[in-house]
Amino acid sequence: MTESSELSASAIGRVVIRDVIPTASPGRAAKSIIGRSMRIEATVFRDGHGIVRARARCRRTGGSWIMIALTPTMDDRHVGSTTFDTTGFHELVIDAWTDRYGSWCRDLRAWSAAGEPMTVEFEVGARLLDDAGRVALGADRERLADAARTLRSTGCADTVRINAALDDAVSAITSRLVDPSDLTSSMTVPIRVERIRAAVGSWYEFFPRSEGGFAGGAVDRLDAIASLGFDVVYLPPIHPIGRTHRKGRHNSLTAGPEDPGSPWGIGSADGGHCAIDPALGSLADFDRFVARASDLGLEVALDIALQCSPDHPWLAEHPDWFSHRPDGSIRYAENPPKKYQDIHPIEFWPDAPHRAELWTACLDIFEFWIRRGVRIF
């Protein structure tokens, strides 16, 4: 046996926990929605015939644990549920252990039905109650001690001692006590609890240009949108649109003097992803739009397309953030046989130094609009 296999074998506990639900990918958290029930499941088993108990522990990261009992079902699955009342990052852990007293009670019924002598078995049960009493508190501890005394009382009939052992209150206490002798815990599952709007919402797609922009009638249009019962006003890109290779009507390659171009051809001398197309108004106009939407119970969602027109400032300032052809030109977007000369995709995996700068710049875009009251992208 190699050193690594020895370490692996020593880490194996008697009780096995696997196939936990919810599950999280490496580096990512599972997701839940505030106020909604989240199902918890795990496969829990061990060798032999001992009865296995399981529970889940949940908490907001850094807070106090809340215990959730898991109920055994078929095929060694244990299930339960919980509801989160706060958003943010939470943690979930599954604990499992052998219910030694419950297993003994099951066997006691069988031995009694078979007419076997019970003297030794009564002492076994009493010792298990002694162990349970060490982790029980208050009245529970006294109740277990009383049952143990009855089991050891040779002056009582066997039926009395059996009834004391199988008492429902005693069983309820022991079944919820965690036996530390073979306690096993799962890996911690990170959970990100989101607000309701992260799961569902009624969206209205709105081109502000159609209403004269943020400086025109776009703000006035919000009242009608709210009256229709929508939750979210979704805006396609609102940034300056490039002029180089600007597309015309019906995706023609030649734009007329009045053609605005595609909103997804982002960037011009007027700015990039943190600017607004001057034809739509100013940032102050946009702020008034967001404020009015909020007053009406609407949220504004922005389409943040991480791509650039040939006129975007990033092409001159950071050419290494883009993919280049062998002739040195920057590659534009293609979907053969279609060509999108007005759009240059960003290369998110350049050399490490440039990658860090690029990802920080993209983060800055989102944080810029978050500061202006946008929460949906």
GROMACS .gro file of C-alpha atoms in nm:
model
  377
    1MET     CA    1   0.000   0.000   0.000
    2THR     CA    2   0.137   0.340  -0.096
    3GLU     CA    3   0.155   0.635   0.142
    4SER     CA    4  -0.129   0.813  -0.040
    5SER     CA    5  -0.358   0.509  -0.021
    6GLU     CA    6  -0.288   0.470   0.350
    7LEU     CA    7  -0.389   0.829   0.410
    8SER     CA    8  -0.698   0.780   0.201
    9ALA     CA    9  -0.799   0.468   0.391
   10SER     CA   10  -0.751   0.634   0.730
   11ALA     CA   11  -0.985   0.913   0.628
   12ILE     CA   12  -1.277   0.677   0.563
   13GLY     CA   13  -1.544   0.691   0.836
   14ARG     CA   14  -1.785   0.412   0.916
   15VAL     CA   15  -2.086   0.621   0.816
   16VAL     CA   16  -2.078   0.732   0.453
   17ILE     CA   17  -2.242   1.050   0.319
   18ARG     CA   18  -2.267   1.101  -0.056
   19ASP     CA   19  -2.477   1.254  -0.336
   20VAL     CA   20  -2.570   1.563  -0.134
   21ILE     CA   21  -2.838   1.794  -0.275
   22PRO     CA   22  -2.803   2.089  -0.319
   23THR     CA   23  -2.465   2.062  -0.482
   24ALA     CA   24  -2.213   2.327  -0.581
   25SER     CA   25  -1.950   2.330  -0.854
   26PRO     CA   26  -1.589   2.401  -0.754
   27GLY     CA   27  -1.557   2.771  -0.691
   28ARG     CA   28  -1.930   2.830  -0.718
   29ALA     CA   29  -2.218   2.825  -0.474
   30ALA     CA   30  -2.551   2.650  -0.503
   31LYS     CA   31  -2.842   2.888  -0.535
   32SER     CA   32  -3.164   2.935  -0.345
   33ILE     CA   33  -3.433   3.203  -0.329
   34ILE     CA   34  -3.533   3.384  -0.013
   35GLY     CA   35  -3.863   3.260   0.129
   36ARG     CA   36  -3.873   2.948  -0.088
   37SER     CA   37  -3.836   2.596   0.045
   38MET     CA   38  -3.506   2.433  -0.052
   39ARG     CA   39  -3.498   2.053  -0.061
   40ILE     CA   40  -3.207   1.881   0.112
   41GLU     CA   41  -3.107   1.523   0.033
   42ALA     CA   42  -2.817   1.287   0.092
   43THR     CA   43  -2.743   0.917   0.063
   44VAL     CA   44  -2.632   0.794   0.406
   45PHE     CA   45  -2.531   0.437   0.491
   46ARG     CA   46  -2.287   0.220   0.686
   47ASP     CA   47  -2.181  -0.141   0.706
   48GLY     CA   48  -2.381  -0.383   0.921
   49HIS     CA   49  -2.737  -0.342   1.043
   50GLY     CA   50  -2.711  -0.031   1.260
   51ILE     CA   51  -2.978   0.236   1.212
   52VAL     CA   52  -2.835   0.557   1.067
   53ARG     CA   53  -2.960   0.905   1.153
   54ALA     CA   54  -2.887   1.223   0.963
   55ARG     CA   55  -2.943   1.595   0.995
   56ALA     CA   56  -2.855   1.908   0.805
   57ARG     CA   57  -2.694   2.217   0.953
   58CYS     CA   58  -2.754   2.554   0.784
   59ARG     CA   59  -2.637   2.902   0.868
   60ARG     CA   60  -2.561   3.237   0.717
   61THR     CA   61  -2.183   3.240   0.677
   62GLY     CA   62  -2.033   3.320   1.016
   63GLY     CA   63  -2.369   3.293   1.198
   64SER     CA   64  -2.526   3.032   1.424
   65TRP     CA   65  -2.620   2.686   1.299
   66ILE     CA   66  -2.984   2.585   1.252
   67MET     CA   67  -3.047   2.208   1.274
   68ILE     CA   68  -3.282   2.035   1.029
   69ALA     CA   69  -3.384   1.673   1.082
   70LEU     CA   70  -3.358   1.451   0.775
   71THR     CA   71  -3.608   1.170   0.727
   72PRO     CA   72  -3.492   0.834   0.585
   73THR     CA   73  -3.664   0.715   0.268
   74MET     CA   74  -3.596   0.430   0.028
   75ASP     CA   75  -3.248   0.349  -0.101
   76ASP     CA   76  -3.066   0.508   0.196
   77ARG     CA   77  -3.179   0.858   0.099
   78HIS     CA   78  -3.243   1.106   0.380
   79VAL     CA   79  -3.451   1.412   0.294
   80GLY     CA   80  -3.561   1.739   0.450
   81SER     CA   81  -3.605   2.103   0.364
   82THR     CA   82  -3.534   2.453   0.490
   83THR     CA   83  -3.629   2.809   0.406
   84PHE     CA   84  -3.392   3.106   0.414
   85ASP     CA   85  -3.514   3.440   0.545
   86THR     CA   86  -3.207   3.643   0.451
   87THR     CA   87  -3.015   3.686   0.127
   88GLY     CA   88  -2.640   3.640   0.101
   89PHE     CA   89  -2.400   3.351   0.140
   90HIS     CA   90  -2.496   3.054   0.357
   91GLU     CA   91  -2.344   2.715   0.439
   92LEU     CA   92  -2.491   2.365   0.452
   93VAL     CA   93  -2.340   2.057   0.619
   94ILE     CA   94  -2.484   1.706   0.650
   95ASP     CA   95  -2.411   1.512   0.971
   96ALA     CA   96  -2.474   1.138   1.005
   97TRP     CA   97  -2.419   0.886   1.284
   98THR     CA   98  -2.532   0.546   1.407
   99ASP     CA   99  -2.838   0.546   1.632
  100ARG     CA  100  -2.698   0.283   1.866
  101TYR     CA  101  -2.988   0.296   2.108
  102GLY     CA  102  -3.250   0.283   1.831
  103SER     CA  103  -3.068  -0.015   1.679
  104TRP     CA  104  -3.064  -0.187   2.020
  105CYS     CA  105  -3.439  -0.125   2.067
  106ARG     CA  106  -3.511  -0.287   1.731
  107ASP     CA  107  -3.308  -0.593   1.833
  108LEU     CA  108  -3.467  -0.596   2.180
  109ARG     CA  109  -3.809  -0.644   2.026
  110ALA     CA  110  -3.679  -0.938   1.825
  111TRP     CA  111  -3.507  -1.103   2.124
  112SER     CA  112  -3.814  -1.054   2.340
  113ALA     CA  113  -4.047  -1.202   2.078
  114ALA     CA  114  -3.817  -1.504   2.050
  115GLY     CA  115  -3.825  -1.561   2.429
  116GLU     CA  116  -3.450  -1.513   2.472
  117PRO     CA  117  -3.303  -1.429   2.816
  118MET     CA  118  -3.278  -1.051   2.852
  119THR     CA  119  -3.056  -0.985   3.154
  120VAL     CA  120  -2.743  -0.901   2.958
  121GLU     CA  121  -2.938  -0.707   2.697
  122PHE     CA  122  -3.091  -0.485   2.965
  123GLU     CA  123  -2.741  -0.389   3.081
  124VAL     CA  124  -2.637  -0.319   2.721
  125GLY     CA  125  -2.932  -0.083   2.683
  126ALA     CA  126  -2.863   0.085   3.018
  127ARG     CA  127  -2.504   0.157   2.915
  128LEU     CA  128  -2.622   0.305   2.588
  129LEU     CA  129  -2.853   0.534   2.784
  130ASP     CA  130  -2.559   0.627   3.006
  131ASP     CA  131  -2.367   0.733   2.694
  132ALA     CA  132  -2.665   0.929   2.559
  133GLY     CA  133  -2.707   1.100   2.894
  134ARG     CA  134  -2.359   1.249   2.866
  135VAL     CA  135  -2.468   1.462   2.569
  136ALA     CA  136  -2.830   1.523   2.679
  137LEU     CA  137  -2.929   1.831   2.875
  138GLY     CA  138  -3.164   1.912   3.160
  139ALA     CA  139  -3.489   1.716   3.174
  140ASP     CA  140  -3.380   1.493   2.885
  141ARG     CA  141  -3.078   1.378   3.084
  142GLU     CA  142  -3.295   1.296   3.385
  143ARG     CA  143  -3.544   1.106   3.167
  144LEU     CA  144  -3.268   0.888   3.023
  145ALA     CA  145  -3.115   0.826   3.365
  146ASP     CA  146  -3.453   0.716   3.498
  147ALA     CA  147  -3.496   0.471   3.208
  148ALA     CA  148  -3.144   0.332   3.270
  149ARG     CA  149  -3.226   0.272   3.637
  150THR     CA  150  -3.538   0.081   3.539
  151LEU     CA  151  -3.341  -0.135   3.296
  152ARG     CA  152  -3.100  -0.225   3.575
  153SER     CA  153  -3.375  -0.290   3.831
  154THR     CA  154  -3.377  -0.666   3.885
  155GLY     CA  155  -3.686  -0.625   4.102
  156CYS     CA  156  -3.896  -0.525   3.801
  157ALA     CA  157  -4.059  -0.769   3.563
  158ASP     CA  158  -3.906  -0.798   3.217
  159THR     CA  159  -4.217  -0.641   3.064
  160VAL     CA  160  -4.172  -0.331   3.280
  161ARG     CA  161  -3.808  -0.302   3.185
  162ILE     CA  162  -3.889  -0.353   2.816
  163ASN     CA  163  -4.162  -0.087   2.828
  164ALA     CA  164  -3.918   0.155   2.992
  165ALA     CA  165  -3.665   0.087   2.715
  166LEU     CA  166  -3.916   0.134   2.435
  167ASP     CA  167  -4.086   0.440   2.584
  168ASP     CA  168  -4.174   0.690   2.310
  169ALA     CA  169  -4.027   0.983   2.501
  170VAL     CA  170  -3.697   0.802   2.550
  171SER     CA  171  -3.685   0.707   2.182
  172ALA     CA  172  -3.758   1.066   2.078
  173ILE     CA  173  -3.472   1.195   2.294
  174THR     CA  174  -3.214   0.941   2.180
  175SER     CA  175  -3.306   0.969   1.811
  176ARG     CA  176  -3.219   1.339   1.802
  177LEU     CA  177  -2.900   1.314   2.005
  178VAL     CA  178  -2.583   1.303   1.796
  179ASP     CA  179  -2.362   1.007   1.883
  180PRO     CA  180  -2.003   1.134   1.862
  181SER     CA  181  -1.853   0.784   1.843
  182ASP     CA  182  -1.893   0.760   1.464
  183LEU     CA  183  -2.022   1.105   1.371
  184THR     CA  184  -1.943   1.189   1.008
  185SER     CA  185  -1.990   1.528   0.842
  186SER     CA  186  -2.006   1.612   0.474
  187MET     CA  187  -1.809   1.878   0.296
  188THR     CA  188  -1.955   2.225   0.342
  189VAL     CA  189  -2.187   2.326   0.058
  190PRO     CA  190  -2.183   2.703  -0.006
  191ILE     CA  191  -2.526   2.844  -0.090
  192ARG     CA  192  -2.602   3.186  -0.228
  193VAL     CA  193  -2.953   3.298  -0.136
  194GLU     CA  194  -3.091   3.544  -0.388
  195ARG     CA  195  -3.386   3.780  -0.386
  196ILE     CA  196  -3.708   3.676  -0.561
  197ARG     CA  197  -3.633   3.883  -0.871
  198ALA     CA  198  -3.332   3.659  -0.941
  199ALA     CA  199  -3.577   3.375  -1.008
  200VAL     CA  200  -3.878   3.532  -1.173
  201GLY     CA  201  -3.999   3.862  -1.312
  202SER     CA  202  -4.205   4.002  -1.597
  203TRP     CA  203  -3.976   4.187  -1.839
  204TYR     CA  204  -4.061   4.463  -2.085
  205GLU     CA  205  -3.804   4.518  -2.362
  206PHE     CA  206  -3.774   4.890  -2.420
  207PHE     CA  207  -3.570   5.078  -2.683
  208PRO     CA  208  -3.547   5.429  -2.534
  209ARG     CA  209  -3.466   5.569  -2.880
  210SER     CA  210  -3.825   5.485  -2.983
  211GLU     CA  211  -3.953   5.735  -2.724
  212GLY     CA  212  -3.701   6.009  -2.790
  213GLY     CA  213  -3.438   5.885  -2.545
  214PHE     CA  214  -3.395   5.946  -2.174
  215ALA     CA  215  -3.408   6.320  -2.235
  216GLY     CA  216  -3.733   6.278  -2.429
  217GLY     CA  217  -4.040   6.066  -2.363
  218ALA     CA  218  -3.876   5.751  -2.227
  219VAL     CA  219  -3.944   5.852  -1.865
  220ASP     CA  220  -4.309   5.926  -1.941
  221ARG     CA  221  -4.350   5.583  -2.100
  222LEU     CA  222  -4.269   5.412  -1.768
  223ASP     CA  223  -4.614   5.480  -1.622
  224ALA     CA  224  -4.780   5.280  -1.899
  225ILE     CA  225  -4.530   4.996  -1.861
  226ALA     CA  226  -4.593   4.977  -1.487
  227SER     CA  227  -4.970   4.979  -1.541
  228LEU     CA  228  -4.935   4.661  -1.751
  229GLY     CA  229  -4.795   4.473  -1.452
  230PHE     CA  230  -4.430   4.445  -1.555
  231ASP     CA  231  -4.152   4.415  -1.296
  232VAL     CA  232  -3.846   4.490  -1.508
  233VAL     CA  233  -3.770   4.736  -1.789
  234TYR     CA  234  -3.501   4.573  -2.003
  235LEU     CA  235  -3.281   4.809  -2.206
  236PRO     CA  236  -3.062   4.690  -2.496
  237PRO     CA  237  -2.716   4.854  -2.496
  238ILE     CA  238  -2.751   5.230  -2.442
  239HIS     CA  239  -2.387   5.322  -2.509
  240PRO     CA  240  -2.237   5.527  -2.792
  241ILE     CA  241  -2.250   5.342  -3.124
  242GLY     CA  242  -1.946   5.322  -3.350
  243ARG     CA  243  -1.944   5.469  -3.702
  244THR     CA  244  -1.680   5.250  -3.869
  245HIS     CA  245  -1.857   4.973  -4.064
  246ARG     CA  246  -2.189   5.086  -3.914
  247LYS     CA  247  -2.472   4.871  -4.050
  248GLY     CA  248  -2.773   5.027  -4.221
  249ARG     CA  249  -3.135   4.924  -4.233
  250HIS     CA  250  -3.210   4.554  -4.265
  251ASN     CA  251  -2.844   4.477  -4.186
  252SER     CA  252  -2.720   4.639  -4.503
  253LEU     CA  253  -2.346   4.706  -4.518
  254THR     CA  254  -2.392   5.074  -4.597
  255ALA     CA  255  -2.548   5.305  -4.340
  256GLY     CA  256  -2.731   5.620  -4.439
  257PRO     CA  257  -2.664   5.949  -4.263
  258GLU     CA  258  -2.966   5.901  -4.035
  259ASP     CA  259  -2.913   5.533  -3.958
  260PRO     CA  260  -2.824   5.488  -3.587
  261GLY     CA  261  -2.647   5.156  -3.635
  262SER     CA  262  -2.671   4.851  -3.413
  263PRO     CA  263  -2.678   4.924  -3.037
  264TRP     CA  264  -2.452   4.621  -2.998
  265GLY     CA  265  -2.172   4.795  -3.194
  266ILE     CA  266  -2.057   4.961  -2.874
  267GLY     CA  267  -1.811   5.247  -2.846
  268SER     CA  268  -1.715   5.568  -3.024
  269ALA     CA  269  -1.529   5.891  -2.962
  270ASP     CA  270  -1.810   5.966  -2.714
  271GLY     CA  271  -1.703   5.678  -2.489
  272GLY     CA  272  -1.745   5.309  -2.424
  273HIS     CA  273  -1.942   5.091  -2.185
  274CYS     CA  274  -1.960   5.355  -1.911
  275ALA     CA  275  -2.111   5.622  -2.138
  276ILE     CA  276  -2.454   5.682  -2.288
  277ASP     CA  277  -2.514   5.752  -2.655
  278PRO     CA  278  -2.558   6.132  -2.679
  279ALA     CA  279  -2.869   6.075  -2.891
  280LEU     CA  280  -3.035   5.917  -2.587
  281GLY     CA  281  -2.943   6.187  -2.337
  282SER     CA  282  -2.698   6.225  -2.052
  283LEU     CA  283  -2.614   6.021  -1.743
  284ALA     CA  284  -2.826   6.265  -1.543
  285ASP     CA  285  -3.119   6.186  -1.774
  286PHE     CA  286  -3.059   5.816  -1.720
  287ASP     CA  287  -3.051   5.867  -1.344
  288ARG     CA  288  -3.394   6.032  -1.361
  289PHE     CA  289  -3.519   5.736  -1.565
  290VAL     CA  290  -3.397   5.486  -1.305
  291ALA     CA  291  -3.541   5.692  -1.019
  292ARG     CA  292  -3.883   5.715  -1.184
  293ALA     CA  293  -3.881   5.341  -1.254
  294SER     CA  294  -3.807   5.276  -0.887
  295ASP     CA  295  -4.094   5.503  -0.781
  296LEU     CA  296  -4.326   5.289  -0.996
  297GLY     CA  297  -4.197   4.960  -0.855
  298LEU     CA  298  -3.995   4.879  -1.168
  299GLU     CA  299  -3.632   4.773  -1.195
  300VAL     CA  300  -3.406   4.862  -1.485
  301ALA     CA  301  -3.207   4.583  -1.650
  302LEU     CA  302  -2.913   4.661  -1.879
  303ASP     CA  303  -2.782   4.447  -2.162
  304ILE     CA  304  -2.406   4.461  -2.100
  305ALA     CA  305  -2.258   4.325  -2.421
  306LEU     CA  306  -1.885   4.278  -2.364
  307GLN     CA  307  -1.782   4.356  -2.721
  308CYS     CA  308  -1.660   4.665  -2.900
  309SER     CA  309  -1.709   4.858  -3.222
  310PRO     CA  310  -1.395   4.947  -3.420
  311ASP     CA  311  -1.422   5.295  -3.263
  312HIS     CA  312  -1.433   5.184  -2.900
  313PRO     CA  313  -1.154   5.346  -2.693
  314TRP     CA  314  -1.032   5.002  -2.584
  315LEU     CA  315  -0.911   4.913  -2.936
  316ALA     CA  316  -0.659   5.196  -2.932
  317GLU     CA  317  -0.575   5.176  -2.562
  318HIS     CA  318  -0.566   4.796  -2.517
  319PRO     CA  319  -0.525   4.614  -2.851
  320ASP     CA  320  -0.399   4.308  -2.659
  321TRP     CA  321  -0.751   4.254  -2.525
  322PHE     CA  322  -0.860   4.139  -2.872
  323SER     CA  323  -0.782   3.852  -3.104
  324HIS     CA  324  -0.561   3.934  -3.403
  325ARG     CA  325  -0.538   3.781  -3.749
  326PRO     CA  326  -0.199   3.681  -3.897
  327ASP     CA  327  -0.192   4.010  -4.089
  328GLY     CA  328  -0.212   4.205  -3.761
  329SER     CA  329  -0.572   4.321  -3.801
  330ILE     CA  330  -0.817   4.276  -3.512
  331ARG     CA  331  -1.063   3.995  -3.573
  332TYR     CA  332  -1.427   4.099  -3.599
  333ALA     CA  333  -1.728   3.885  -3.509
  334GLU     CA  334  -1.826   3.611  -3.753
  335ASN     CA  335  -2.099   3.352  -3.777
  336PRO     CA  336  -2.014   3.201  -4.116
  337PRO     CA  337  -2.122   3.299  -4.369
  338LYS     CA  338  -2.227   3.614  -4.182
  339LYS     CA  339  -1.974   3.882  -4.098
  340TYR     CA  340  -2.017   4.152  -3.834
  341GLN     CA  341  -1.749   4.407  -3.921
  342ASP     CA  342  -1.901   4.655  -3.677
  343ILE     CA  343  -1.828   4.432  -3.374
  344HIS     CA  344  -1.498   4.305  -3.229
  345PRO     CA  345  -1.529   4.028  -2.966
  346ILE     CA  346  -1.309   4.061  -2.657
  347GLU     CA  347  -1.045   3.793  -2.605
  348PHE     CA  348  -1.090   3.701  -2.239
  349TRP     CA  349  -0.787   3.472  -2.218
  350PRO     CA  350  -0.483   3.671  -2.331
  351ASP     CA  351  -0.150   3.651  -2.149
  352ALA     CA  352  -0.188   3.667  -1.772
  353PRO     CA  353  -0.088   4.034  -1.717
  354HIS     CA  354  -0.337   4.157  -1.977
  355ARG     CA  355  -0.607   3.916  -1.857
  356ALA     CA  356  -0.605   4.065  -1.506
  357GLU     CA  357  -0.638   4.417  -1.649
  358LEU     CA  358  -0.922   4.313  -1.880
  359TRP     CA  359  -1.124   4.135  -1.614
  360THR     CA  360  -1.084   4.430  -1.378
  361ALA     CA  361  -1.202   4.665  -1.652
  362CYS     CA  362  -1.510   4.448  -1.710
  363LEU     CA  363  -1.582   4.445  -1.337
  364ASP     CA  364  -1.554   4.824  -1.337
  365ILE     CA  365  -1.831   4.840  -1.598
  366PHE     CA  366  -2.079   4.653  -1.380
  367GLU     CA  367  -1.984   4.845  -1.068
  368PHE     CA  368  -2.030   5.173  -1.255
  369TRP     CA  369  -2.392   5.091  -1.341
  370ILE     CA  370  -2.458   4.939  -0.999
  371ARG     CA  371  -2.366   5.275  -0.848
  372ARG     CA  372  -2.633   5.427  -1.072
  373GLY     CA  373  -2.903   5.201  -0.929
  374VAL     CA  374  -2.898   4.907  -1.173
  375ARG     CA  375  -2.913   4.558  -1.018
  376ILE     CA  376  -3.004   4.337  -1.316
  377PHE     CA  377  -2.776   4.271  -1.611
   0.00000   0.00000   0.00000
